[in-house]
Amino acid sequence: MLKAVSGICLSMMVIAGCSSGHAAEKAASPSPTPTPAINLRAALLQAPKGMHVSYGPETGAFGSLKSTQQGLQAMHQSLLDHPECAGAAQLDATQPAIAKSPAAVVAFSSANGSITQALVSLPTTTFPGALPSQCRRYQATVQGAKVTYTTKELAMPQQGDQSRAFLTTATGGKNNAQIGSVIIRRGNVVMSLLVVGRRVKQSGLFQLGHQAATSLSRIVH
């Protein structure tokens, strides 16, 4: 999962929805973007059946995206018992080379949950490291509520050049939620998916990851 997008989820897990906080920005006009970002937009998924676009598509330099800025702000406002876990197994949007990289983000939602997808075209072949053991279970204070995150890595069939999948259970706050995450690298492009709901099925997460990898293969050979 990307650091910015996970930051959005960190603040929204309390109410079990990544994209709901951005619905009001749906009609906002996207800023001018370079050609690589437009190509990334072409690889974004379409709204799954029963869901609607709640945010984006937004394209531009990764660090300048509204979703990135809001995600970083959400993380700064959250208190973790293991602060290093906020950026674990993720791309770091505060790194200049990553912040300047072309990116595209879109989010879908329904009454049952949300899906957020992000793609970043990096200057070099980069893939986040493994999740540290201390980050498999940690606590955070989000919007005044104490939330416990428990994460396990899933044995997803490899997609692209590198891939990982995780399932996180968030307990505490107003609602409990599960967050399925998939991160895939193909060439220099890193794609992440976050699926949030009361219960996230592993089979559905893998299927969505395969669809995203197929779309990515159309623009990165």
Coordinates of N, CA and C in Angstrom, one line a residue:
M1 N 0.8 -1.2 0.0 CA 0.0 0.0 0.0 C 0.9 1.2 0.0
L2 N 0.4 2.3 -0.6 CA 1.2 3.5 -0.7 C 1.0 4.3 0.6
K3 N 2.1 5.0 1.0 CA 2.0 5.7 2.3 C 0.9 6.7 2.3
A4 N 0.7 7.5 1.2 CA -0.3 8.5 1.2 C -1.7 7.9 1.3
V5 N -2.0 6.9 0.5 CA -3.3 6.3 0.5 C -3.5 5.6 1.9
S6 N -2.5 4.9 2.4 CA -2.7 4.3 3.7 C -3.0 5.3 4.8
G7 N -2.4 6.5 4.6 CA -2.7 7.6 5.6 C -4.1 8.0 5.6
I8 N -4.7 8.0 4.4 CA -6.2 8.3 4.3 C -6.9 7.3 5.0
C9 N -6.6 6.0 4.8 CA -7.3 4.9 5.5 C -7.1 5.0 7.0
L10 N -5.9 5.4 7.4 CA -5.6 5.4 8.8 C -6.6 6.3 9.5
S11 N -7.0 7.4 8.9 CA -8.0 8.3 9.5 C -9.4 7.9 9.3
M12 N -9.6 7.2 8.2 CA -11.0 6.8 7.9 C -11.4 5.4 8.4
M13 N -10.4 4.6 8.8 CA -10.8 3.3 9.3 C -11.8 3.3 10.5
V14 N -11.7 4.4 11.2 CA -12.6 4.5 12.4 C -14.1 4.5 11.9
I15 N -14.3 5.0 10.7 CA -15.7 5.0 10.2 C -15.8 4.0 9.0
A16 N -14.8 3.2 8.8 CA -14.8 2.1 7.9 C -15.0 2.6 6.5
G17 N -14.2 3.5 6.0 CA -14.3 3.9 4.6 C -13.2 4.8 4.2
C18 N -12.4 4.4 3.2 CA -11.3 5.2 2.8 C -11.8 6.4 2.0
S19 N -12.7 6.2 1.1 CA -13.0 7.3 0.1 C -14.1 8.2 0.6
S20 N -14.9 7.9 1.6 CA -16.0 8.7 2.0 C -15.6 10.1 2.4
G21 N -14.4 10.3 2.9 CA -14.0 11.7 3.3 C -13.7 12.6 2.1
H22 N -13.7 12.0 0.9 CA -13.3 12.8 -0.3 C -14.5 13.0 -1.3
A23 N -15.7 12.5 -0.9 CA -16.8 12.5 -1.9 C -17.1 13.9 -2.3
A24 N -16.9 14.9 -1.5 CA -17.3 16.3 -1.8 C -16.4 16.8 -2.9
E25 N -15.2 16.2 -3.1 CA -14.3 16.7 -4.1 C -14.4 16.0 -5.5
K26 N -15.4 15.2 -5.6 CA -15.6 14.5 -6.8 C -15.7 15.4 -8.1
A27 N -16.3 16.5 -8.0 CA -16.5 17.4 -9.1 C -15.3 18.3 -9.3
A28 N -14.3 18.3 -8.5 CA -13.1 19.2 -8.6 C -12.4 18.9 -9.9
S29 N -12.0 20.0 -10.6 CA -11.3 19.9 -11.9 C -9.8 19.4 -11.6
P30 N -9.4 18.4 -12.3 CA -8.0 18.0 -12.1 C -7.0 19.0 -12.7
S31 N -5.8 19.1 -12.0 CA -4.8 20.0 -12.5 C -4.1 19.5 -13.7
P32 N -3.5 20.3 -14.5 CA -2.8 19.8 -15.7 C -1.7 18.9 -15.3
T33 N -1.5 17.8 -16.1 CA -0.6 16.7 -15.7 C 0.3 16.4 -16.9
P34 N 1.5 15.9 -16.6 CA 2.4 15.5 -17.7 C 1.8 14.2 -18.4
T35 N 2.3 13.9 -19.6 CA 1.9 12.8 -20.3 C 2.0 11.5 -19.6
P36 N 3.1 11.2 -18.8 CA 3.2 9.9 -18.1 C 2.0 9.7 -17.2
A37 N 1.5 10.7 -16.5 CA 0.4 10.6 -15.6 C -0.9 10.3 -16.3
I38 N -1.1 10.9 -17.5 CA -2.2 10.6 -18.3 C -2.2 9.1 -18.7
N39 N -1.1 8.6 -19.1 CA -1.0 7.2 -19.4 C -1.4 6.3 -18.2
L40 N -0.9 6.7 -17.0 CA -1.3 6.0 -15.8 C -2.8 6.0 -15.6
R41 N -3.4 7.1 -15.9 CA -4.9 7.2 -15.7 C -5.6 6.1 -16.6
A42 N -5.0 5.9 -17.8 CA -5.6 4.9 -18.6 C -5.6 3.5 -18.1
A43 N -4.7 3.2 -17.1 CA -4.6 1.9 -16.5 C -5.4 1.8 -15.2
L44 N -6.1 2.8 -14.8 CA -7.0 2.8 -13.6 C -8.2 1.9 -13.9
L45 N -8.7 1.2 -12.9 CA -9.8 0.4 -13.0 C -11.1 1.2 -13.2
Q46 N -12.1 0.6 -13.8 CA -13.4 1.1 -13.9 C -14.2 0.8 -12.6
A47 N -15.2 1.5 -12.3 CA -16.0 1.3 -11.1 C -16.6 -0.2 -11.1
P48 N -16.3 -1.0 -10.1 CA -16.9 -2.3 -10.1 C -18.4 -2.2 -10.0
K49 N -19.1 -3.3 -10.3 CA -20.6 -3.4 -10.3 C -21.0 -3.1 -8.9
G50 N -22.0 -2.1 -8.8 CA -22.6 -1.8 -7.5 C -21.8 -0.7 -6.8
M51 N -20.7 -0.1 -7.4 CA -20.0 0.9 -6.8 C -20.0 2.1 -7.7
H52 N -19.6 3.3 -7.2 CA -19.5 4.5 -8.0 C -18.2 5.2 -7.6
V53 N -17.8 6.1 -8.5 CA -16.6 6.9 -8.3 C -16.8 7.9 -7.2
S54 N -16.0 7.9 -6.2 CA -16.2 8.8 -5.1 C -15.1 9.8 -5.0
Y55 N -14.0 9.6 -5.7 CA -12.9 10.5 -5.7 C -12.1 10.3 -7.0
G56 N -11.7 11.4 -7.6 CA -10.9 11.3 -8.8 C -11.6 11.0 -10.1
P57 N -10.9 10.5 -11.1 CA -9.5 10.2 -11.1 C -8.7 11.5 -10.9
E58 N -7.6 11.4 -10.2 CA -6.7 12.6 -10.0 C -5.3 12.2 -10.5
T59 N -4.7 13.0 -11.3 CA -3.4 12.7 -11.8 C -2.4 13.9 -11.6
G60 N -1.2 13.6 -11.5 CA -0.2 14.6 -11.3 C 1.0 14.1 -10.6
A61 N 1.9 14.9 -10.2 CA 3.1 14.5 -9.4 C 2.6 13.9 -8.1
F62 N 3.1 12.8 -7.7 CA 2.6 12.0 -6.5 C 2.5 12.9 -5.3
G63 N 3.5 13.7 -5.0 CA 3.5 14.5 -3.8 C 2.6 15.6 -3.8
S64 N 2.1 16.0 -5.0 CA 1.3 17.2 -5.1 C -0.2 16.8 -5.1
L65 N -0.5 15.5 -5.2 CA -1.9 15.1 -5.3 C -2.7 15.5 -4.0
K66 N -3.9 15.9 -4.1 CA -4.7 16.1 -2.9 C -4.8 14.9 -2.0
S67 N -4.9 13.7 -2.6 CA -5.0 12.5 -1.8 C -3.7 12.3 -1.0
T68 N -2.6 12.6 -1.7 CA -1.3 12.4 -1.0 C -1.2 13.4 0.2
Q69 N -1.5 14.6 0.0 CA -1.4 15.6 1.0 C -2.3 15.3 2.2
Q70 N -3.5 14.9 1.9 CA -4.5 14.6 2.9 C -4.1 13.4 3.7
G71 N -3.5 12.4 3.0 CA -3.0 11.2 3.6 C -1.9 11.5 4.6
L72 N -0.9 12.3 4.2 CA 0.2 12.6 5.0 C -0.3 13.4 6.3
Q73 N -1.3 14.3 6.0 CA -1.8 15.1 7.2 C -2.5 14.2 8.1
A74 N -3.2 13.2 7.6 CA -3.9 12.2 8.5 C -3.0 11.5 9.4
M75 N -1.8 11.1 8.8 CA -0.8 10.3 9.6 C -0.2 11.2 10.6
H76 N 0.0 12.5 10.3 CA 0.6 13.4 11.3 C -0.3 13.6 12.5
Q77 N -1.6 13.5 12.2 CA -2.6 13.7 13.3 C -2.9 12.4 14.1
S78 N -2.3 11.3 13.7 CA -2.6 10.0 14.4 C -1.4 9.7 15.2
L79 N -1.6 9.1 16.4 CA -0.5 8.7 17.3 C -0.4 7.2 17.3
L80 N 0.7 6.7 17.0 CA 1.0 5.2 16.9 C 1.9 4.8 18.0
D81 N 1.6 3.6 18.6 CA 2.6 3.1 19.6 C 3.9 2.6 18.9
H82 N 3.8 2.4 17.6 CA 5.0 2.1 16.8 C 5.0 3.0 15.6
P83 N 5.5 4.2 15.8 CA 5.5 5.2 14.7 C 6.0 4.8 13.4
E84 N 7.0 3.9 13.4 CA 7.6 3.4 12.2 C 6.7 2.6 11.3
C85 N 5.6 2.2 11.9 CA 4.6 1.3 11.1 C 3.7 2.2 10.2
A86 N 3.7 3.5 10.4 CA 2.9 4.4 9.5 C 3.5 4.3 8.0
G87 N 4.8 4.1 7.9 CA 5.3 4.0 6.5 C 5.9 2.7 6.1
A88 N 5.5 1.7 6.9 CA 6.1 0.3 6.7 C 5.5 -0.3 5.4
A89 N 6.3 -1.0 4.6 CA 5.9 -1.7 3.4 C 5.1 -0.8 2.4
Q90 N 5.6 0.5 2.4 CA 4.9 1.5 1.5 C 5.9 2.4 0.8
L91 N 5.5 3.0 -0.2 CA 6.3 4.0 -0.8 C 6.3 5.3 0.0
D92 N 7.4 6.0 0.2 CA 7.4 7.2 1.0 C 7.3 8.5 0.2
A93 N 6.1 9.1 0.3 CA 5.8 10.3 -0.5 C 6.6 11.5 -0.1
T94 N 7.3 11.4 1.0 CA 8.2 12.5 1.4 C 9.5 12.5 0.8
Q95 N 9.9 11.4 0.1 CA 11.2 11.4 -0.6 C 11.0 12.1 -1.9
P96 N 11.9 13.1 -2.2 CA 11.8 14.0 -3.4 C 11.6 13.2 -4.7
A97 N 12.4 12.2 -4.9 CA 12.3 11.5 -6.2 C 10.9 10.8 -6.4
I98 N 10.3 10.3 -5.3 CA 9.0 9.7 -5.3 C 7.9 10.8 -5.4
A99 N 8.1 11.8 -4.6 CA 7.1 12.9 -4.6 C 6.9 13.5 -6.0
K100 N 8.0 13.6 -6.8 CA 7.9 14.2 -8.1 C 7.5 13.2 -9.2
S101 N 7.3 12.0 -8.9 CA 6.9 11.0 -9.9 C 5.5 11.1 -10.3
P102 N 5.2 10.9 -11.6 CA 3.8 10.9 -12.1 C 2.9 9.9 -11.4
A103 N 1.7 10.2 -11.1 CA 0.8 9.3 -10.4 C -0.6 9.5 -10.8
A104 N -1.4 8.5 -10.5 CA -2.9 8.6 -10.7 C -3.6 7.9 -9.6
V105 N -4.7 8.4 -9.2 CA -5.5 7.9 -8.0 C -7.0 7.9 -8.4
V106 N -7.7 6.9 -8.0 CA -9.1 6.9 -8.1 C -9.7 6.1 -6.9
A107 N -10.9 6.4 -6.5 CA -11.6 5.7 -5.4 C -13.0 5.4 -5.8
F108 N -13.5 4.2 -5.4 CA -14.9 3.8 -5.6 C -15.5 3.5 -4.2
S109 N -16.8 3.7 -4.1 CA -17.5 3.4 -2.8 C -18.9 2.8 -3.1
S110 N -19.4 2.2 -2.0 CA -20.7 1.7 -2.0 C -21.2 1.7 -0.5
A111 N -22.4 1.2 -0.3 CA -22.8 1.2 1.1 C -22.0 0.2 1.9
N112 N -21.3 -0.8 1.2 CA -20.6 -1.8 1.9 C -19.1 -1.6 2.1
G113 N -18.6 -0.6 1.5 CA -17.2 -0.3 1.6 C -16.6 0.5 0.5
S114 N -15.3 0.4 0.3 CA -14.6 1.3 -0.7 C -13.4 0.6 -1.3
I115 N -13.0 1.1 -2.4 CA -11.8 0.6 -3.1 C -11.0 1.9 -3.5
T116 N -9.7 1.9 -3.2 CA -8.8 3.0 -3.6 C -7.7 2.4 -4.4
Q117 N -7.4 3.0 -5.6 CA -6.3 2.5 -6.4 C -5.4 3.7 -6.7
A118 N -4.1 3.4 -6.6 CA -3.1 4.4 -7.0 C -2.0 3.8 -7.8
L119 N -1.4 4.5 -8.8 CA -0.3 4.1 -9.6 C 0.7 5.2 -9.6
V120 N 2.0 4.8 -9.4 CA 3.1 5.8 -9.4 C 4.2 5.3 -10.4
S121 N 4.6 6.2 -11.3 CA 5.6 5.8 -12.2 C 7.0 6.4 -11.7
L122 N 7.8 5.5 -11.2 CA 9.0 5.9 -10.5 C 10.2 6.0 -11.5
P123 N 11.2 6.8 -11.1 CA 12.4 7.0 -12.0 C 13.3 5.7 -12.0
T124 N 13.2 4.9 -11.0 CA 14.0 3.7 -10.9 C 13.1 2.5 -10.5
T125 N 13.6 1.3 -10.6 CA 12.9 0.1 -10.1 C 12.9 0.1 -8.6
T126 N 11.7 0.3 -8.0 CA 11.6 0.4 -6.5 C 10.4 -0.4 -6.1
F127 N 10.5 -1.1 -5.0 CA 9.4 -1.8 -4.4 C 9.6 -1.8 -2.9
P128 N 8.5 -1.5 -2.1 CA 8.6 -1.4 -0.7 C 9.1 -2.7 -0.1
G129 N 9.8 -2.6 1.1 CA 10.3 -3.8 1.8 C 9.2 -4.5 2.5
A130 N 9.6 -5.6 3.1 CA 8.6 -6.4 3.8 C 8.1 -5.7 5.0
L131 N 6.9 -6.2 5.5 CA 6.3 -5.6 6.7 C 7.1 -6.0 8.0
P132 N 7.6 -5.1 8.8 CA 8.4 -5.5 10.0 C 7.5 -6.2 10.9
S133 N 8.1 -7.1 11.7 CA 7.3 -7.9 12.6 C 6.5 -7.1 13.6
Q134 N 7.0 -6.0 14.1 CA 6.3 -5.2 15.1 C 5.1 -4.5 14.5
C135 N 5.0 -4.5 13.2 CA 3.9 -3.8 12.6 C 2.8 -4.7 12.2
R136 N 2.9 -6.0 12.6 CA 1.8 -6.9 12.4 C 0.7 -6.7 13.4
R137 N 1.0 -6.1 14.5 CA -0.1 -5.7 15.4 C 0.4 -4.4 16.1
Y138 N -0.4 -3.3 16.0 CA 0.0 -2.1 16.7 C -1.3 -1.3 17.0
Q139 N -1.2 -0.3 17.8 CA -2.3 0.5 18.1 C -2.1 2.0 17.7
A140 N -3.2 2.7 17.4 CA -3.1 4.1 17.0 C -4.3 4.8 17.6
T141 N -4.1 6.1 17.9 CA -5.2 6.9 18.3 C -5.6 7.8 17.1
V142 N -6.8 7.6 16.6 CA -7.2 8.2 15.3 C -8.5 9.0 15.6
Q143 N -8.5 10.3 15.5 CA -9.6 11.1 15.8 C -10.2 10.9 17.2
G144 N -9.3 10.7 18.1 CA -9.6 10.5 19.5 C -10.0 9.1 19.9
A145 N -10.1 8.2 18.9 CA -10.4 6.8 19.2 C -9.2 5.9 19.1
K146 N -9.1 4.9 20.0 CA -8.0 4.0 20.0 C -8.4 2.8 19.1
V147 N -7.5 2.6 18.1 CA -7.8 1.5 17.1 C -6.6 0.6 17.1
T148 N -6.9 -0.7 17.1 CA -5.8 -1.8 17.0 C -5.8 -2.3 15.6
Y149 N -4.7 -2.4 15.0 CA -4.5 -2.9 13.6 C -3.7 -4.2 13.7
T150 N -4.3 -5.3 13.1 CA -3.7 -6.6 13.1 C -3.6 -7.0 11.6
T151 N -2.3 -7.2 11.1 CA -2.1 -7.5 9.7 C -1.4 -8.8 9.5
K152 N -1.9 -9.5 8.5 CA -1.2 -10.8 8.0 C -1.0 -10.7 6.5
E153 N 0.2 -11.2 6.1 CA 0.5 -11.3 4.7 C -0.2 -12.5 4.1
L154 N -0.7 -12.3 2.9 CA -1.5 -13.3 2.2 C -0.7 -13.9 1.1
A155 N -0.9 -15.2 0.8 CA -0.2 -16.0 -0.2 C -0.8 -15.7 -1.6
M156 N -0.8 -14.5 -2.1 CA -1.4 -14.2 -3.4 C -0.4 -14.7 -4.5
P157 N -1.0 -15.3 -5.6 CA -0.2 -15.6 -6.7 C 0.5 -14.4 -7.2
Q158 N 1.8 -14.5 -7.6 CA 2.6 -13.3 -8.0 C 1.9 -12.6 -9.2
Q159 N 1.9 -11.3 -9.2 CA 1.4 -10.5 -10.2 C 2.5 -9.5 -10.6
G160 N 2.6 -9.3 -12.0 CA 3.7 -8.4 -12.4 C 5.1 -8.9 -12.1
D161 N 6.0 -8.0 -11.9 CA 7.4 -8.4 -11.5 C 7.5 -8.7 -10.0
Q162 N 6.8 -8.0 -9.2 CA 6.8 -8.2 -7.8 C 5.4 -7.9 -7.2
S163 N 5.0 -8.6 -6.2 CA 3.7 -8.3 -5.6 C 3.6 -8.8 -4.2
R164 N 2.7 -8.1 -3.4 CA 2.4 -8.5 -2.1 C 1.0 -8.2 -1.8
A165 N 0.4 -9.0 -0.9 CA -1.0 -8.7 -0.4 C -1.1 -8.9 1.1
F166 N -1.9 -8.0 1.7 CA -2.1 -8.1 3.1 C -3.6 -8.0 3.5
L167 N -3.9 -8.5 4.6 CA -5.2 -8.3 5.2 C -5.1 -7.7 6.6
T168 N -5.7 -6.5 6.8 CA -5.6 -5.9 8.1 C -7.0 -5.8 8.7
T169 N -7.1 -6.2 10.0 CA -8.3 -6.0 10.7 C -8.1 -4.9 11.7
A170 N -9.0 -3.9 11.6 CA -9.0 -2.7 12.5 C -10.2 -2.8 13.5
T171 N -9.9 -2.8 14.8 CA -10.9 -2.9 15.8 C -10.8 -1.7 16.7
G172 N -11.9 -1.2 17.1 CA -12.0 0.0 18.0 C -12.7 1.1 17.2
G173 N -12.9 2.2 17.9 CA -13.6 3.3 17.2 C -15.1 3.0 17.1
K174 N -15.7 3.7 16.1 CA -17.2 3.5 15.9 C -17.5 2.1 15.3
N175 N -16.6 1.7 14.4 CA -16.9 0.4 13.7 C -15.6 -0.3 13.5
N176 N -15.7 -1.7 13.4 CA -14.6 -2.5 13.1 C -14.6 -2.6 11.6
A177 N -13.4 -2.9 11.0 CA -13.3 -3.0 9.6 C -12.1 -3.9 9.2
Q178 N -12.2 -4.4 8.0 CA -11.0 -5.1 7.4 C -10.5 -4.3 6.2
I179 N -9.2 -4.3 6.0 CA -8.6 -3.6 4.9 C -7.7 -4.6 4.2
G180 N -8.1 -4.9 2.9 CA -7.3 -5.7 2.1 C -6.4 -4.8 1.2
S181 N -5.1 -5.1 1.1 CA -4.2 -4.3 0.3 C -3.4 -5.2 -0.6
V182 N -3.2 -4.7 -1.8 CA -2.4 -5.3 -2.8 C -1.4 -4.3 -3.4
I183 N -0.1 -4.6 -3.5 CA 0.8 -3.8 -4.1 C 1.6 -4.6 -5.2
I184 N 1.7 -4.0 -6.4 CA 2.2 -4.7 -7.5 C 3.2 -3.8 -8.2
R185 N 4.4 -4.3 -8.6 CA 5.3 -3.6 -9.4 C 5.4 -4.2 -10.8
R186 N 5.3 -3.4 -11.8 CA 5.6 -3.9 -13.2 C 6.5 -2.8 -13.8
G187 N 7.8 -3.2 -14.1 CA 8.8 -2.2 -14.5 C 9.0 -1.2 -13.4
N188 N 8.9 0.1 -13.8 CA 9.1 1.1 -12.8 C 7.8 1.7 -12.3
V189 N 6.7 1.0 -12.5 CA 5.4 1.5 -12.0 C 5.0 0.6 -10.9
V190 N 4.6 1.3 -9.8 CA 4.1 0.6 -8.6 C 2.6 0.9 -8.5
M191 N 1.8 -0.1 -8.3 CA 0.3 0.0 -8.2 C -0.1 -0.5 -6.9
S192 N -1.0 0.2 -6.2 CA -1.6 -0.3 -4.9 C -3.1 -0.2 -5.0
L193 N -3.7 -1.2 -4.3 CA -5.1 -1.2 -4.1 C -5.4 -1.4 -2.6
L194 N -6.4 -0.6 -2.1 CA -6.9 -0.8 -0.7 C -8.4 -1.0 -0.8
V195 N -8.8 -2.1 -0.2 CA -10.2 -2.5 -0.2 C -10.7 -2.5 1.3
V196 N -11.7 -1.7 1.6 CA -12.1 -1.5 2.9 C -13.6 -1.9 3.1
G197 N -13.9 -2.7 4.1 CA -15.3 -3.1 4.3 C -15.3 -3.8 5.7
R198 N -16.5 -4.2 6.1 CA -16.6 -5.0 7.3 C -15.9 -6.3 7.2
R199 N -16.0 -6.9 6.0 CA -15.3 -8.2 5.8 C -14.8 -8.2 4.4
V200 N -13.5 -8.4 4.2 CA -12.9 -8.4 2.9 C -12.5 -9.9 2.6
K201 N -13.1 -10.4 1.5 CA -12.8 -11.8 1.1 C -11.5 -11.9 0.3
Q202 N -10.7 -12.8 0.7 CA -9.4 -13.0 0.1 C -9.5 -13.3 -1.4
S203 N -10.5 -14.1 -1.8 CA -10.6 -14.4 -3.2 C -11.0 -13.2 -4.0
G204 N -11.8 -12.3 -3.5 CA -12.2 -11.1 -4.2 C -11.0 -10.2 -4.3
L205 N -10.2 -10.1 -3.2 CA -9.0 -9.2 -3.2 C -8.0 -9.7 -4.3
F206 N -7.8 -11.0 -4.4 CA -6.9 -11.6 -5.4 C -7.4 -11.3 -6.8
Q207 N -8.7 -11.5 -7.0 CA -9.3 -11.2 -8.3 C -9.1 -9.8 -8.7
L208 N -9.4 -8.9 -7.8 CA -9.2 -7.4 -8.1 C -7.7 -7.1 -8.4
G209 N -6.8 -7.7 -7.7 CA -5.4 -7.6 -7.9 C -5.0 -8.1 -9.3
H210 N -5.6 -9.2 -9.7 CA -5.3 -9.7 -11.1 C -5.9 -8.7 -12.2
Q211 N -7.0 -8.2 -11.9 CA -7.6 -7.2 -12.9 C -6.7 -6.0 -13.0
A212 N -6.2 -5.5 -11.9 CA -5.4 -4.3 -11.8 C -4.1 -4.6 -12.6
A213 N -3.5 -5.8 -12.3 CA -2.2 -6.2 -13.0 C -2.4 -6.3 -14.5
T214 N -3.6 -6.8 -14.9 CA -3.9 -6.9 -16.4 C -3.9 -5.5 -17.0
S215 N -4.6 -4.6 -16.3 CA -4.7 -3.2 -16.8 C -3.3 -2.6 -16.9
L216 N -2.5 -2.8 -15.9 CA -1.2 -2.3 -15.8 C -0.3 -2.8 -17.0
S217 N -0.5 -4.0 -17.3 CA 0.3 -4.7 -18.4 C 0.0 -4.0 -19.7
R218 N -1.1 -3.3 -19.9 CA -1.4 -2.7 -21.2 C -0.6 -1.4 -21.4
I219 N -0.1 -0.8 -20.3 CA 0.7 0.4 -20.5 C 2.2 0.2 -20.2
V220 N 2.5 -0.9 -19.4 CA 3.9 -1.2 -19.1 C 4.2 -2.6 -19.6
H221 N 5.1 -2.7 -20.6 CA 5.3 -4.0 -21.2 C 6.6 -4.6 -20.7

